[in-house]
CSV table of C-alpha atoms in Angstrom, one decimal:
chain,number,residue,atom,x,y,z
A,1,MET,CA,-8.0,-12.3,-8.9
A,2,LEU,CA,-6.2,-9.1,-10.1
A,3,GLU,CA,-5.6,-9.0,-13.9
A,4,ALA,CA,-3.8,-6.3,-15.9
A,5,ILE,CA,-4.1,-6.6,-19.7
A,6,ASN,CA,-1.8,-4.7,-22.1
A,7,LEU,CA,-1.4,-1.6,-19.9
A,8,GLU,CA,0.2,1.4,-21.4
A,9,CYS,CA,1.4,4.5,-19.4
A,10,VAL,CA,2.1,7.8,-21.0
A,11,ARG,CA,3.3,10.8,-18.9
A,12,GLY,CA,3.4,14.0,-20.9
A,13,ASP,CA,4.8,13.1,-24.3
A,14,ARG,CA,6.8,10.1,-23.0
A,15,THR,CA,5.7,6.5,-23.0
A,16,LEU,CA,6.9,4.9,-19.7
A,17,PHE,CA,5.7,1.4,-20.6
A,18,ARG,CA,3.3,-0.5,-22.9
A,19,GLY,CA,2.0,-4.0,-23.1
A,20,VAL,CA,2.3,-4.8,-19.4
A,21,SER,CA,0.1,-7.7,-18.4
A,22,PHE,CA,0.0,-9.9,-15.3
A,23,THR,CA,-2.5,-12.0,-13.3
A,24,LEU,CA,-2.3,-12.5,-9.6
A,25,ARG,CA,-4.5,-15.0,-7.6
A,26,GLY,CA,-4.9,-15.4,-3.9
A,27,GLY,CA,-1.6,-16.1,-2.2
A,28,GLU,CA,0.5,-14.5,-4.9
A,29,MET,CA,2.7,-11.4,-4.9
A,30,LEU,CA,4.2,-9.4,-7.8
A,31,ARG,CA,7.3,-7.3,-7.1
A,32,VAL,CA,7.9,-4.6,-9.6
A,33,VAL,CA,11.5,-3.5,-9.9
A,34,GLY,CA,13.0,-0.7,-11.9
A,35,ALA,CA,15.0,2.5,-12.0
A,36,ASN,CA,13.5,5.8,-10.9
A,37,GLY,CA,11.2,7.2,-13.6
A,38,THR,CA,10.3,3.9,-15.3
A,39,GLY,CA,6.6,4.0,-14.2
A,40,LYS,CA,6.5,1.7,-11.1
A,41,THR,CA,4.4,4.2,-9.1
A,42,SER,CA,2.3,5.0,-12.1
A,43,LEU,CA,1.5,1.3,-12.5
A,44,LEU,CA,0.5,1.0,-8.8
A,45,ARG,CA,-1.7,4.2,-9.2
A,46,MET,CA,-3.4,2.5,-12.2
A,47,VAL,CA,-4.1,-0.6,-10.1
A,48,CYS,CA,-5.6,1.6,-7.4
A,49,GLY,CA,-7.8,3.4,-9.9
A,50,LEU,CA,-6.0,6.7,-9.3
A,51,LEU,CA,-4.5,7.0,-12.8
A,52,MET,CA,-6.1,5.9,-16.0
A,53,PRO,CA,-4.0,3.8,-18.4
A,54,ALA,CA,-3.5,5.2,-21.9
A,55,ALA,CA,-4.4,1.7,-23.1
A,56,GLY,CA,-5.4,-1.6,-21.6
A,57,GLN,CA,-7.6,-2.6,-18.7
A,58,ILE,CA,-7.4,-3.8,-15.1
A,59,LEU,CA,-9.8,-6.4,-13.8
A,60,TRP,CA,-10.7,-7.4,-10.3
A,61,ASN,CA,-12.4,-10.9,-10.2
A,62,GLY,CA,-13.1,-10.5,-13.9
A,63,VAL,CA,-14.7,-7.1,-13.8
A,64,ARG,CA,-13.2,-3.7,-14.8
A,65,ILE,CA,-12.2,-1.9,-11.6
A,66,GLY,CA,-13.9,1.3,-12.9
A,67,GLU,CA,-17.2,-0.5,-12.9
A,68,LEU,CA,-16.7,-1.8,-9.3
A,69,ASP,CA,-15.9,1.6,-7.6
A,70,GLU,CA,-16.5,1.2,-3.9
A,71,GLU,CA,-16.7,-2.6,-4.0
A,72,TYR,CA,-13.1,-2.7,-5.3
A,73,HIS,CA,-11.8,-0.1,-3.0
A,74,ALA,CA,-13.2,-2.0,0.0
A,75,ASP,CA,-10.9,-4.9,-1.0
A,76,LEU,CA,-7.9,-2.6,-1.5
A,77,ALA,CA,-5.2,-1.2,0.9
A,78,TYR,CA,-2.7,1.2,-0.5
A,79,VAL,CA,0.5,2.5,1.1
A,80,GLY,CA,2.1,5.0,-1.2
A,81,HIS,CA,5.7,6.2,-1.4
A,82,LEU,CA,4.7,9.1,0.9
A,83,ASN,CA,3.5,8.0,4.4
A,84,ALA,CA,0.2,10.0,4.3
A,85,ILE,CA,0.4,11.0,7.9
A,86,LYS,CA,-0.3,14.4,9.6
A,87,ASP,CA,2.8,15.6,11.4
A,88,GLU,CA,0.8,17.5,14.0
A,89,LEU,CA,-1.1,14.4,15.1
A,90,ASN,CA,0.4,11.5,17.0
A,91,ALA,CA,0.7,8.0,15.7
A,92,VAL,CA,-2.5,6.7,17.4
A,93,GLU,CA,-4.5,9.6,16.1
A,94,ASN,CA,-3.1,9.2,12.5
A,95,VAL,CA,-3.9,5.4,12.5
A,96,LEU,CA,-7.4,5.9,14.0
A,97,ILE,CA,-8.4,8.6,11.5
A,98,ALA,CA,-7.1,6.6,8.5
A,99,GLY,CA,-9.0,3.6,9.8
A,100,ARG,CA,-12.2,5.6,10.2
A,101,LEU,CA,-11.8,7.0,6.7
A,102,ALA,CA,-11.3,3.4,5.4
A,103,GLY,CA,-14.5,2.3,7.2
A,104,LEU,CA,-12.7,0.3,9.8
A,105,ALA,CA,-13.9,0.3,13.4
A,106,LEU,CA,-10.6,0.5,15.3
A,107,SER,CA,-10.2,1.1,19.1
A,108,SER,CA,-7.4,3.2,20.6
A,109,GLU,CA,-6.2,0.1,22.4
A,110,ALA,CA,-6.0,-2.0,19.2
A,111,VAL,CA,-4.1,0.8,17.5
A,112,THR,CA,-1.7,1.2,20.4
A,113,GLU,CA,-1.0,-2.5,20.5
A,114,ALA,CA,-0.3,-2.6,16.7
A,115,LEU,CA,2.0,0.4,17.0
A,116,CYS,CA,3.9,-1.4,19.8
A,117,GLU,CA,4.2,-4.5,17.7
A,118,PHE,CA,5.8,-2.3,15.0
A,119,GLY,CA,8.4,-1.0,17.5
A,120,LEU,CA,6.7,2.3,18.3
A,121,GLY,CA,6.0,1.6,22.0
A,122,GLY,CA,6.8,4.8,23.9
A,123,TYR,CA,6.5,6.9,20.7
A,124,GLU,CA,2.8,6.4,20.0
A,125,HIS,CA,1.7,9.6,21.6
A,126,LEU,CA,4.4,11.9,20.3
A,127,PRO,CA,3.5,14.3,17.4
A,128,CYS,CA,4.6,12.5,14.2
A,129,LYS,CA,6.7,15.6,13.3
A,130,LEU,CA,9.1,14.4,16.0
A,131,LEU,CA,9.5,10.9,14.6
A,132,SER,CA,12.3,9.7,12.3
A,133,GLN,CA,11.5,8.8,8.6
A,134,GLY,CA,11.7,5.1,9.6
A,135,GLN,CA,9.3,5.6,12.5
A,136,LYS,CA,6.9,7.5,10.2
A,137,ARG,CA,7.0,4.6,7.8
A,138,ARG,CA,6.2,2.2,10.6
A,139,VAL,CA,3.1,4.3,11.4
A,140,ALA,CA,2.0,4.0,7.7
A,141,LEU,CA,2.6,0.2,7.8
A,142,THR,CA,0.6,-0.1,11.0
A,143,ARG,CA,-2.3,1.3,9.1
A,144,LEU,CA,-1.7,-1.5,6.6
A,145,ARG,CA,-1.5,-4.1,9.4
A,146,LEU,CA,-4.9,-3.1,10.7
A,147,SER,CA,-6.4,-3.2,7.2
A,148,ALA,CA,-6.1,-7.0,7.2
A,149,PRO,CA,-9.7,-7.5,5.8
A,150,ARG,CA,-8.5,-6.0,2.6
A,151,SER,CA,-7.5,-8.8,0.2
A,152,LEU,CA,-5.3,-6.6,-2.1
A,153,TRP,CA,-2.3,-4.8,-0.8
A,154,VAL,CA,-0.6,-2.3,-3.1
A,155,LEU,CA,2.6,-1.1,-1.7
A,156,ASP,CA,5.0,1.5,-3.1
A,157,GLU,CA,8.5,0.9,-1.8
A,158,PRO,CA,7.3,-0.4,1.6
A,159,PHE,CA,10.8,-1.0,2.9
A,160,THR,CA,12.0,2.6,2.4
A,161,ALA,CA,13.6,4.2,5.4
A,162,LEU,CA,13.2,1.0,7.5
A,163,ASP,CA,16.0,-0.5,9.6
A,164,VAL,CA,16.6,-4.3,9.5
A,165,ALA,CA,14.0,-5.0,12.2
A,166,GLY,CA,11.4,-2.9,10.4
A,167,VAL,CA,12.1,-4.7,7.1
A,168,ASP,CA,11.8,-8.1,8.9
A,169,LEU,CA,8.4,-7.0,10.5
A,170,THR,CA,7.1,-5.8,7.1
A,171,ARG,CA,8.3,-8.9,5.3
A,172,THR,CA,6.6,-11.1,7.9
A,173,MET,CA,3.4,-9.1,7.6
A,174,ILE,CA,3.3,-9.5,3.8
A,175,GLU,CA,4.0,-13.2,4.1
A,176,GLU,CA,1.1,-13.6,6.6
A,177,HIS,CA,-1.1,-11.6,4.2
A,178,LEU,CA,-0.2,-14.0,1.3
A,179,ALA,CA,-0.6,-17.1,3.5
A,180,GLY,CA,-4.1,-16.0,4.2
A,181,GLY,CA,-4.9,-16.2,0.5
A,182,SER,CA,-4.7,-12.5,-0.3
A,183,ILE,CA,-2.7,-10.7,-3.0
A,184,ALA,CA,0.2,-8.2,-2.8
A,185,LEU,CA,1.6,-5.9,-5.5
A,186,LEU,CA,4.7,-3.9,-4.5
A,187,THR,CA,7.6,-1.9,-5.9
A,188,THR,CA,11.2,-1.9,-4.9
A,189,HIS,CA,14.4,-0.6,-6.4
């Protein structure tokens, strides 16, 4: 269970939000919608433990996330607004390295198969600098797909730059994640 209690976000001298509270249990998703600059990404960064709230607290299974440290992060998969891929590496290399950094034992074969499922067959060995923005987003979302053991997905605008087929694949992936009893928190415009 993920619980946010009376969160407040201040950036510079401006309060973006205050009094934000929600509870998510297995199988539930929260979609955060708002205009640019309203604090959607800041909220997600708080949930990931990357930004401290000015007030309030975030609990994972009843314990403050700051007290859990690695135990919490082992349950968390985050795809930010930026794709976090290295342009000089190809898609397989990017996903393998990200998996290793996350403590996942991934094989090149499994990564290649997942990339093909995400519509990147034939592109998986090209340097990512040659891919379109939508293809780069698919590489980032393939990392998410292979992080299935993570019970909390935090996604900052996961549908950005995707075509209709990519949106459908991503939506299906999120639905499967929720059907398995996991949690998703995502932003959209």
